[in-house]
Amino acid sequence: MDDVTGLGRRLGVMGGTFDPIHYGHLVTAEAAAEEFDLEQVIFVPAGQPPHKPPGAVSDAGHRYLMTVLATLANPRFAVSRVDIERPGPSYTVDTLRELRRQFGSGVELYFITGADAMLQILQWKDPESLFELCHFIAATRPGYGLSRLEKVLGPTALRHRDRILPLQVPALAISSTDIRRRVREGRSVRYLLPDAVAHYIAKSGLYAEKRVARA
Ligand code: ATP
Ligand code: MG
């Protein structure tokens, strides 16, 4: 018999490196929850992002804590450690299977992603299964329109086009890359990410200029 636990529940899943988490992620998650009537949005910091070299990202412990700090005040937001605790590269298909196991196979999962990340979908592991496991909410941000996405979708994604739901979010040209650069250069990051996360970065010394070790 089919396991239908969780039937009727709609959960958002926001995967990312979150190095660090910022208002672009938070505004997008909130907009997705409202627009698609999601009961919760689960933020899933990647353990080892498959497309970034190991060592190129901050410790998972730091990224997890910053994500918890940023989402604390929103009752609809939660953070999961599934990717951090699973060894090896964090493939989205494995994340979704694990979440389905935890919440019940009857839940409807909505994977929230920026349209730029959707553009890489064909490189993701097992795209056919991905479309069976979840709907995609593709948020547009400056420079990454959905029309561009349409052009590069391969046959698998085109067959499942009804599973890709576009979402317009307020134009937020915020990226973690820019925030890391600002911190390294000693520039302000105020209003780009929650204060608690900015304080955490300052206290932990994350993203500060790396000193060259002297012999
Ligand atoms: P980096 O610059 O290090 O790549 P990032 O800002 O893109 O970081 P990620 O952790 O890589 O952040 O992104 C996680 C998810 O959030 C991805 O799906 C990405 O497309 C989306 N995202 C990132 N920034 C924004 C933004 N400003 N608006 C909407 N979605 C965003
Ligand atoms: Mg990114």
PDB file of C-alpha atoms and ligand atoms in Angstrom:
ATOM      1  CA  MET A   1       0.000   0.000   0.000  1.00  0.00           C
ATOM      2  CA  ASP A   2       1.187   3.501  -0.781  1.00  0.00           C
ATOM      3  CA  ASP A   3       2.467   5.554   2.113  1.00  0.00           C
ATOM      4  CA  VAL A   4       0.314   8.663   2.003  1.00  0.00           C
ATOM      5  CA  THR A   5       1.557  10.261   5.220  1.00  0.00           C
ATOM      6  CA  GLY A   6       1.664  14.005   4.884  1.00  0.00           C
ATOM      7  CA  LEU A   7      -1.009  14.055   2.174  1.00  0.00           C
ATOM      8  CA  GLY A   8      -2.175  17.581   1.390  1.00  0.00           C
ATOM      9  CA  ARG A   9       0.826  19.298   2.963  1.00  0.00           C
ATOM     10  CA  ARG A  10       2.706  21.726   0.753  1.00  0.00           C
ATOM     11  CA  LEU A  11       6.273  22.314   1.796  1.00  0.00           C
ATOM     12  CA  GLY A  12       8.826  24.656   0.272  1.00  0.00           C
ATOM     13  CA  VAL A  13      12.467  23.612   0.131  1.00  0.00           C
ATOM     14  CA  MET A  14      15.130  26.268  -0.285  1.00  0.00           C
ATOM     15  CA  GLY A  15      18.502  24.707  -1.002  1.00  0.00           C
ATOM     16  CA  GLY A  16      21.656  26.765  -1.142  1.00  0.00           C
ATOM     17  CA  THR A  17      25.192  27.225  -0.001  1.00  0.00           C
ATOM     18  CA  PHE A  18      24.119  30.146   2.212  1.00  0.00           C
ATOM     19  CA  ASP A  19      27.669  31.430   2.504  1.00  0.00           C
ATOM     20  CA  PRO A  20      26.205  33.691   3.872  1.00  0.00           C
ATOM     21  CA  ILE A  21      22.374  33.703   3.754  1.00  0.00           C
ATOM     22  CA  HIS A  22      21.000  37.138   2.749  1.00  0.00           C
ATOM     23  CA  TYR A  23      17.779  39.068   2.132  1.00  0.00           C
ATOM     24  CA  GLY A  24      17.600  37.802  -1.476  1.00  0.00           C
ATOM     25  CA  HIS A  25      17.077  34.258  -0.121  1.00  0.00           C
ATOM     26  CA  LEU A  26      14.663  35.373   2.602  1.00  0.00           C
ATOM     27  CA  VAL A  27      12.485  37.598   0.405  1.00  0.00           C
ATOM     28  CA  THR A  28      12.296  34.856  -2.221  1.00  0.00           C
ATOM     29  CA  ALA A  29      11.284  32.200   0.337  1.00  0.00           C
ATOM     30  CA  GLU A  30       8.607  34.464   1.813  1.00  0.00           C
ATOM     31  CA  ALA A  31       7.220  35.361  -1.621  1.00  0.00           C
ATOM     32  CA  ALA A  32       7.102  31.668  -2.600  1.00  0.00           C
ATOM     33  CA  ALA A  33       5.317  30.731   0.643  1.00  0.00           C
ATOM     34  CA  GLU A  34       2.671  33.407   0.072  1.00  0.00           C
ATOM     35  CA  GLU A  35       2.166  32.842  -3.616  1.00  0.00           C
ATOM     36  CA  PHE A  36       1.929  29.054  -3.462  1.00  0.00           C
ATOM     37  CA  ASP A  37       0.368  28.749  -0.023  1.00  0.00           C
ATOM     38  CA  LEU A  38       3.243  26.774   1.488  1.00  0.00           C
ATOM     39  CA  GLU A  39       2.864  25.638   5.066  1.00  0.00           C
ATOM     40  CA  GLN A  40       6.599  25.871   5.694  1.00  0.00           C
ATOM     41  CA  VAL A  41       9.802  26.675   3.896  1.00  0.00           C
ATOM     42  CA  ILE A  42      12.670  24.426   4.896  1.00  0.00           C
ATOM     43  CA  PHE A  43      16.093  25.932   4.300  1.00  0.00           C
ATOM     44  CA  VAL A  44      18.654  23.258   3.504  1.00  0.00           C
ATOM     45  CA  PRO A  45      22.281  24.408   3.646  1.00  0.00           C
ATOM     46  CA  ALA A  46      24.366  22.211   1.340  1.00  0.00           C
ATOM     47  CA  GLY A  47      26.976  20.007   2.965  1.00  0.00           C
ATOM     48  CA  GLN A  48      29.300  19.838   0.004  1.00  0.00           C
ATOM     49  CA  PRO A  49      27.939  21.804  -2.978  1.00  0.00           C
ATOM     50  CA  PRO A  50      28.436  19.510  -6.012  1.00  0.00           C
ATOM     51  CA  HIS A  51      29.570  22.286  -8.345  1.00  0.00           C
ATOM     52  CA  LYS A  52      32.019  24.038  -6.039  1.00  0.00           C
ATOM     53  CA  PRO A  53      35.459  22.647  -5.178  1.00  0.00           C
ATOM     54  CA  PRO A  54      35.732  21.333  -1.597  1.00  0.00           C
ATOM     55  CA  GLY A  55      37.391  23.994   0.549  1.00  0.00           C
ATOM     56  CA  ALA A  56      35.869  26.792  -1.555  1.00  0.00           C
ATOM     57  CA  VAL A  57      33.006  27.225   0.890  1.00  0.00           C
ATOM     58  CA  SER A  58      32.915  28.011   4.600  1.00  0.00           C
ATOM     59  CA  ASP A  59      32.439  25.280   7.201  1.00  0.00           C
ATOM     60  CA  ALA A  60      28.951  23.793   7.180  1.00  0.00           C
ATOM     61  CA  GLY A  61      28.647  24.593  10.903  1.00  0.00           C
ATOM     62  CA  HIS A  62      29.006  28.334  10.250  1.00  0.00           C
ATOM     63  CA  ARG A  63      26.587  28.269   7.311  1.00  0.00           C
ATOM     64  CA  TYR A  64      24.031  26.281   9.307  1.00  0.00           C
ATOM     65  CA  LEU A  65      24.187  28.676  12.256  1.00  0.00           C
ATOM     66  CA  MET A  66      23.841  31.763  10.057  1.00  0.00           C
ATOM     67  CA  THR A  67      20.793  30.175   8.405  1.00  0.00           C
ATOM     68  CA  VAL A  68      19.235  29.473  11.818  1.00  0.00           C
ATOM     69  CA  LEU A  69      19.879  33.056  12.963  1.00  0.00           C
ATOM     70  CA  ALA A  70      18.362  34.507   9.784  1.00  0.00           C
ATOM     71  CA  THR A  71      15.178  32.409   9.900  1.00  0.00           C
ATOM     72  CA  LEU A  72      14.556  32.354  13.670  1.00  0.00           C
ATOM     73  CA  ALA A  73      11.843  35.020  13.818  1.00  0.00           C
ATOM     74  CA  ASN A  74       9.695  33.593  11.007  1.00  0.00           C
ATOM     75  CA  PRO A  75       7.371  30.814  12.255  1.00  0.00           C
ATOM     76  CA  ARG A  76       6.984  29.524   8.691  1.00  0.00           C
ATOM     77  CA  PHE A  77      10.732  29.054   8.181  1.00  0.00           C
ATOM     78  CA  ALA A  78      12.747  26.045   9.390  1.00  0.00           C
ATOM     79  CA  VAL A  79      16.279  24.774   8.804  1.00  0.00           C
ATOM     80  CA  SER A  80      17.211  21.171   8.049  1.00  0.00           C
ATOM     81  CA  ARG A  81      20.568  19.471   8.536  1.00  0.00           C
ATOM     82  CA  VAL A  82      19.882  16.644   6.055  1.00  0.00           C
ATOM     83  CA  ASP A  83      22.497  17.790   3.542  1.00  0.00           C
ATOM     84  CA  ILE A  84      25.081  18.636   6.157  1.00  0.00           C
ATOM     85  CA  GLU A  85      24.758  15.209   7.740  1.00  0.00           C
ATOM     86  CA  ARG A  86      24.837  13.240   4.479  1.00  0.00           C
ATOM     87  CA  PRO A  87      28.428  12.562   3.409  1.00  0.00           C
ATOM     88  CA  GLY A  88      29.541  13.310  -0.150  1.00  0.00           C
ATOM     89  CA  PRO A  89      28.261  15.923  -2.606  1.00  0.00           C
ATOM     90  CA  SER A  90      24.819  17.372  -1.769  1.00  0.00           C
ATOM     91  CA  TYR A  91      22.693  16.371  -4.728  1.00  0.00           C
ATOM     92  CA  THR A  92      19.195  17.847  -4.697  1.00  0.00           C
ATOM     93  CA  VAL A  93      17.627  14.550  -5.737  1.00  0.00           C
ATOM     94  CA  ASP A  94      18.988  12.891  -2.568  1.00  0.00           C
ATOM     95  CA  THR A  95      17.834  15.837  -0.417  1.00  0.00           C
ATOM     96  CA  LEU A  96      14.290  15.590  -1.736  1.00  0.00           C
ATOM     97  CA  ARG A  97      14.148  11.811  -1.215  1.00  0.00           C
ATOM     98  CA  GLU A  98      15.315  12.238   2.364  1.00  0.00           C
ATOM     99  CA  LEU A  99      12.788  15.003   3.093  1.00  0.00           C
ATOM    100  CA  ARG A 100      10.012  12.881   1.623  1.00  0.00           C
ATOM    101  CA  ARG A 101      11.076  10.050   3.929  1.00  0.00           C
ATOM    102  CA  GLN A 102      10.973  12.414   6.927  1.00  0.00           C
ATOM    103  CA  PHE A 103       7.708  14.191   6.145  1.00  0.00           C
ATOM    104  CA  GLY A 104       5.848  11.335   4.444  1.00  0.00           C
ATOM    105  CA  SER A 105       5.558  10.502   0.764  1.00  0.00           C
ATOM    106  CA  GLY A 106       2.200  12.287   0.527  1.00  0.00           C
ATOM    107  CA  VAL A 107       3.735  15.769   0.922  1.00  0.00           C
ATOM    108  CA  GLU A 108       4.018  18.031  -2.077  1.00  0.00           C
ATOM    109  CA  LEU A 109       7.499  19.504  -2.248  1.00  0.00           C
ATOM    110  CA  TYR A 110       8.202  22.838  -3.929  1.00  0.00           C
ATOM    111  CA  PHE A 111      11.880  23.375  -4.558  1.00  0.00           C
ATOM    112  CA  ILE A 112      12.557  27.104  -4.602  1.00  0.00           C
ATOM    113  CA  THR A 113      15.432  28.233  -6.725  1.00  0.00           C
ATOM    114  CA  GLY A 114      16.697  31.326  -8.457  1.00  0.00           C
ATOM    115  CA  ALA A 115      16.273  31.176 -12.219  1.00  0.00           C
ATOM    116  CA  ASP A 116      20.076  31.235 -12.508  1.00  0.00           C
ATOM    117  CA  ALA A 117      20.293  27.954 -10.604  1.00  0.00           C
ATOM    118  CA  MET A 118      17.489  26.505 -12.758  1.00  0.00           C
ATOM    119  CA  LEU A 119      19.683  27.194 -15.771  1.00  0.00           C
ATOM    120  CA  GLN A 120      22.100  24.593 -14.452  1.00  0.00           C
ATOM    121  CA  ILE A 121      19.384  22.015 -13.974  1.00  0.00           C
ATOM    122  CA  LEU A 122      20.626  19.789 -16.726  1.00  0.00           C
ATOM    123  CA  GLN A 123      23.869  19.312 -14.871  1.00  0.00           C
ATOM    124  CA  TRP A 124      22.048  18.154 -11.768  1.00  0.00           C
ATOM    125  CA  LYS A 125      21.984  14.469 -10.939  1.00  0.00           C
ATOM    126  CA  ASP A 126      18.972  12.585 -12.280  1.00  0.00           C
ATOM    127  CA  PRO A 127      16.725  15.410 -13.591  1.00  0.00           C
ATOM    128  CA  GLU A 128      13.958  12.977 -14.542  1.00  0.00           C
ATOM    129  CA  SER A 129      13.546  11.900 -10.882  1.00  0.00           C
ATOM    130  CA  LEU A 130      13.780  15.520  -9.725  1.00  0.00           C
ATOM    131  CA  PHE A 131      10.668  16.402 -11.680  1.00  0.00           C
ATOM    132  CA  GLU A 132       8.849  13.430 -10.161  1.00  0.00           C
ATOM    133  CA  LEU A 133       9.859  14.414  -6.646  1.00  0.00           C
ATOM    134  CA  CYS A 134       8.999  18.108  -6.658  1.00  0.00           C
ATOM    135  CA  HIS A 135       7.637  21.179  -8.337  1.00  0.00           C
ATOM    136  CA  PHE A 136      10.114  23.945  -9.027  1.00  0.00           C
ATOM    137  CA  ILE A 137       9.503  27.549  -8.123  1.00  0.00           C
ATOM    138  CA  ALA A 138      11.849  29.540 -10.313  1.00  0.00           C
ATOM    139  CA  ALA A 139      12.401  33.046  -8.957  1.00  0.00           C
ATOM    140  CA  THR A 140      13.665  35.647 -11.332  1.00  0.00           C
ATOM    141  CA  ARG A 141      16.318  38.077 -10.236  1.00  0.00           C
ATOM    142  CA  PRO A 142      17.993  40.840 -12.201  1.00  0.00           C
ATOM    143  CA  GLY A 143      19.685  39.483 -15.308  1.00  0.00           C
ATOM    144  CA  TYR A 144      18.066  36.051 -15.241  1.00  0.00           C
ATOM    145  CA  GLY A 145      14.683  36.150 -16.949  1.00  0.00           C
ATOM    146  CA  LEU A 146      12.515  33.082 -17.400  1.00  0.00           C
ATOM    147  CA  SER A 147      12.521  33.526 -21.171  1.00  0.00           C
ATOM    148  CA  ARG A 148      16.225  32.802 -21.057  1.00  0.00           C
ATOM    149  CA  LEU A 149      15.468  29.707 -19.019  1.00  0.00           C
ATOM    150  CA  GLU A 150      12.948  28.474 -21.599  1.00  0.00           C
ATOM    151  CA  LYS A 151      15.585  28.672 -24.319  1.00  0.00           C
ATOM    152  CA  VAL A 152      18.065  26.440 -22.562  1.00  0.00           C
ATOM    153  CA  LEU A 153      15.730  23.830 -21.124  1.00  0.00           C
ATOM    154  CA  GLY A 154      16.545  20.404 -22.513  1.00  0.00           C
ATOM    155  CA  PRO A 155      14.005  17.775 -23.552  1.00  0.00           C
ATOM    156  CA  THR A 156      13.548  16.423 -20.008  1.00  0.00           C
ATOM    157  CA  ALA A 157      12.688  19.804 -18.512  1.00  0.00           C
ATOM    158  CA  LEU A 158      10.529  20.798 -21.468  1.00  0.00           C
ATOM    159  CA  ARG A 159       8.494  17.642 -21.027  1.00  0.00           C
ATOM    160  CA  HIS A 160       7.933  18.660 -17.393  1.00  0.00           C
ATOM    161  CA  ARG A 161       7.428  22.361 -18.043  1.00  0.00           C
ATOM    162  CA  ASP A 162       4.165  22.372 -16.066  1.00  0.00           C
ATOM    163  CA  ARG A 163       6.236  21.498 -12.992  1.00  0.00           C
ATOM    164  CA  ILE A 164       8.195  24.763 -13.271  1.00  0.00           C
ATOM    165  CA  LEU A 165       6.345  27.635 -11.649  1.00  0.00           C
ATOM    166  CA  PRO A 166       7.668  31.116 -12.302  1.00  0.00           C
ATOM    167  CA  LEU A 167       7.777  33.622  -9.459  1.00  0.00           C
ATOM    168  CA  GLN A 168       8.515  37.308  -9.723  1.00  0.00           C
ATOM    169  CA  VAL A 169      10.381  38.576  -6.685  1.00  0.00           C
ATOM    170  CA  PRO A 170      11.201  42.208  -5.933  1.00  0.00           C
ATOM    171  CA  ALA A 171      14.418  43.005  -7.736  1.00  0.00           C
ATOM    172  CA  LEU A 172      17.162  42.197  -5.299  1.00  0.00           C
ATOM    173  CA  ALA A 173      20.646  42.226  -6.766  1.00  0.00           C
ATOM    174  CA  ILE A 174      22.077  40.742  -3.591  1.00  0.00           C
ATOM    175  CA  SER A 175      24.487  37.816  -3.761  1.00  0.00           C
ATOM    176  CA  SER A 176      26.650  35.994  -1.241  1.00  0.00           C
ATOM    177  CA  THR A 177      29.643  36.554  -3.525  1.00  0.00           C
ATOM    178  CA  ASP A 178      29.198  40.319  -3.269  1.00  0.00           C
ATOM    179  CA  ILE A 179      28.742  40.152   0.506  1.00  0.00           C
ATOM    180  CA  ARG A 180      31.936  38.089   0.960  1.00  0.00           C
ATOM    181  CA  ARG A 181      33.841  40.607  -1.155  1.00  0.00           C
ATOM    182  CA  ARG A 182      32.468  43.518   0.855  1.00  0.00           C
ATOM    183  CA  VAL A 183      33.515  41.923   4.137  1.00  0.00           C
ATOM    184  CA  ARG A 184      36.999  41.198   2.758  1.00  0.00           C
ATOM    185  CA  GLU A 185      37.306  44.816   1.679  1.00  0.00           C
ATOM    186  CA  GLY A 186      35.982  46.163   4.970  1.00  0.00           C
ATOM    187  CA  ARG A 187      32.901  47.673   3.332  1.00  0.00           C
ATOM    188  CA  SER A 188      29.397  47.813   4.790  1.00  0.00           C
ATOM    189  CA  VAL A 189      27.011  44.852   4.506  1.00  0.00           C
ATOM    190  CA  ARG A 190      24.262  46.552   6.467  1.00  0.00           C
ATOM    191  CA  TYR A 191      20.741  46.084   4.981  1.00  0.00           C
ATOM    192  CA  LEU A 192      21.911  43.260   2.701  1.00  0.00           C
ATOM    193  CA  LEU A 193      21.400  40.560   5.329  1.00  0.00           C
ATOM    194  CA  PRO A 194      19.916  40.300   8.836  1.00  0.00           C
ATOM    195  CA  ASP A 195      21.873  42.102  11.564  1.00  0.00           C
ATOM    196  CA  ALA A 196      22.315  38.858  13.532  1.00  0.00           C
ATOM    197  CA  VAL A 197      24.109  37.294  10.565  1.00  0.00           C
ATOM    198  CA  ALA A 198      26.300  40.378  10.105  1.00  0.00           C
ATOM    199  CA  HIS A 199      27.234  40.197  13.802  1.00  0.00           C
ATOM    200  CA  TYR A 200      28.007  36.481  13.480  1.00  0.00           C
ATOM    201  CA  ILE A 201      30.291  37.164  10.513  1.00  0.00           C
ATOM    202  CA  ALA A 202      32.115  39.895  12.412  1.00  0.00           C
ATOM    203  CA  LYS A 203      32.551  37.768  15.550  1.00  0.00           C
ATOM    204  CA  SER A 204      33.681  34.625  13.760  1.00  0.00           C
ATOM    205  CA  GLY A 205      36.047  36.430  11.374  1.00  0.00           C
ATOM    206  CA  LEU A 206      34.404  34.795   8.354  1.00  0.00           C
ATOM    207  CA  TYR A 207      35.376  36.179   4.910  1.00  0.00           C
ATOM    208  CA  ALA A 208      38.096  38.397   6.360  1.00  0.00           C
ATOM    209  CA  GLU A 209      41.272  38.752   4.316  1.00  0.00           C
ATOM    210  CA  LYS A 210      43.285  35.546   4.580  1.00  0.00           C
ATOM    211  CA  ARG A 211      46.708  36.229   6.018  1.00  0.00           C
ATOM    212  CA  VAL A 212      49.636  34.593   4.331  1.00  0.00           C
ATOM    213  CA  ALA A 213      51.287  32.283   6.845  1.00  0.00           C
ATOM    214  CA  ARG A 214      54.897  33.173   7.547  1.00  0.00           C
ATOM    215  CA  ALA A 215      57.505  30.505   8.026  1.00  0.00           C
TER     216      ALA A 215
HETATM  217  P1  ATP B   1      26.983  32.793  -4.382  1.00  0.00           P
HETATM  218  O1  ATP B   1      27.153  34.207  -4.836  1.00  0.00           O
HETATM  219  O2  ATP B   1      28.029  32.312  -3.424  1.00  0.00           O
HETATM  220  O3  ATP B   1      26.714  31.818  -5.498  1.00  0.00           O
HETATM  221  P2  ATP B   1      24.154  33.167  -3.878  1.00  0.00           P
HETATM  222  O4  ATP B   1      23.855  34.556  -3.431  1.00  0.00           O
HETATM  223  O5  ATP B   1      23.848  32.818  -5.301  1.00  0.00           O
HETATM  224  O6  ATP B   1      25.641  32.800  -3.491  1.00  0.00           O
HETATM  225  P3  ATP B   1      23.305  30.568  -3.038  1.00  0.00           P
HETATM  226  O7  ATP B   1      23.432  30.024  -1.657  1.00  0.00           O
HETATM  227  O8  ATP B   1      24.214  30.079  -4.096  1.00  0.00           O
HETATM  228  O9  ATP B   1      23.414  32.170  -2.914  1.00  0.00           O
HETATM  229  O10 ATP B   1      21.801  30.478  -3.536  1.00  0.00           O
HETATM  230  C1  ATP B   1      20.813  29.612  -3.059  1.00  0.00           C
HETATM  231  C2  ATP B   1      19.554  29.807  -3.907  1.00  0.00           C
HETATM  232  O11 ATP B   1      19.061  31.143  -3.772  1.00  0.00           O
HETATM  233  C3  ATP B   1      19.790  29.611  -5.420  1.00  0.00           C
HETATM  234  O12 ATP B   1      18.645  28.953  -5.946  1.00  0.00           O
HETATM  235  C4  ATP B   1      19.899  31.020  -5.936  1.00  0.00           C
HETATM  236  O13 ATP B   1      19.497  31.099  -7.294  1.00  0.00           O
HETATM  237  C5  ATP B   1      18.920  31.774  -5.041  1.00  0.00           C
HETATM  238  N1  ATP B   1      19.263  33.195  -4.860  1.00  0.00           N
HETATM  239  C6  ATP B   1      20.435  33.721  -4.485  1.00  0.00           C
HETATM  240  N2  ATP B   1      20.388  35.075  -4.410  1.00  0.00           N
HETATM  241  C7  ATP B   1      19.119  35.427  -4.758  1.00  0.00           C
HETATM  242  C8  ATP B   1      18.419  36.685  -4.888  1.00  0.00           C
HETATM  243  N3  ATP B   1      19.039  37.859  -4.650  1.00  0.00           N
HETATM  244  N4  ATP B   1      17.131  36.665  -5.258  1.00  0.00           N
HETATM  245  C9  ATP B   1      16.510  35.464  -5.518  1.00  0.00           C
HETATM  246  N5  ATP B   1      17.097  34.244  -5.422  1.00  0.00           N
HETATM  247  C10 ATP B   1      18.379  34.214  -5.048  1.00  0.00           C
HETATM  248 MG    MG B   2      24.782  31.037  -6.223  1.00  0.00          MG
END
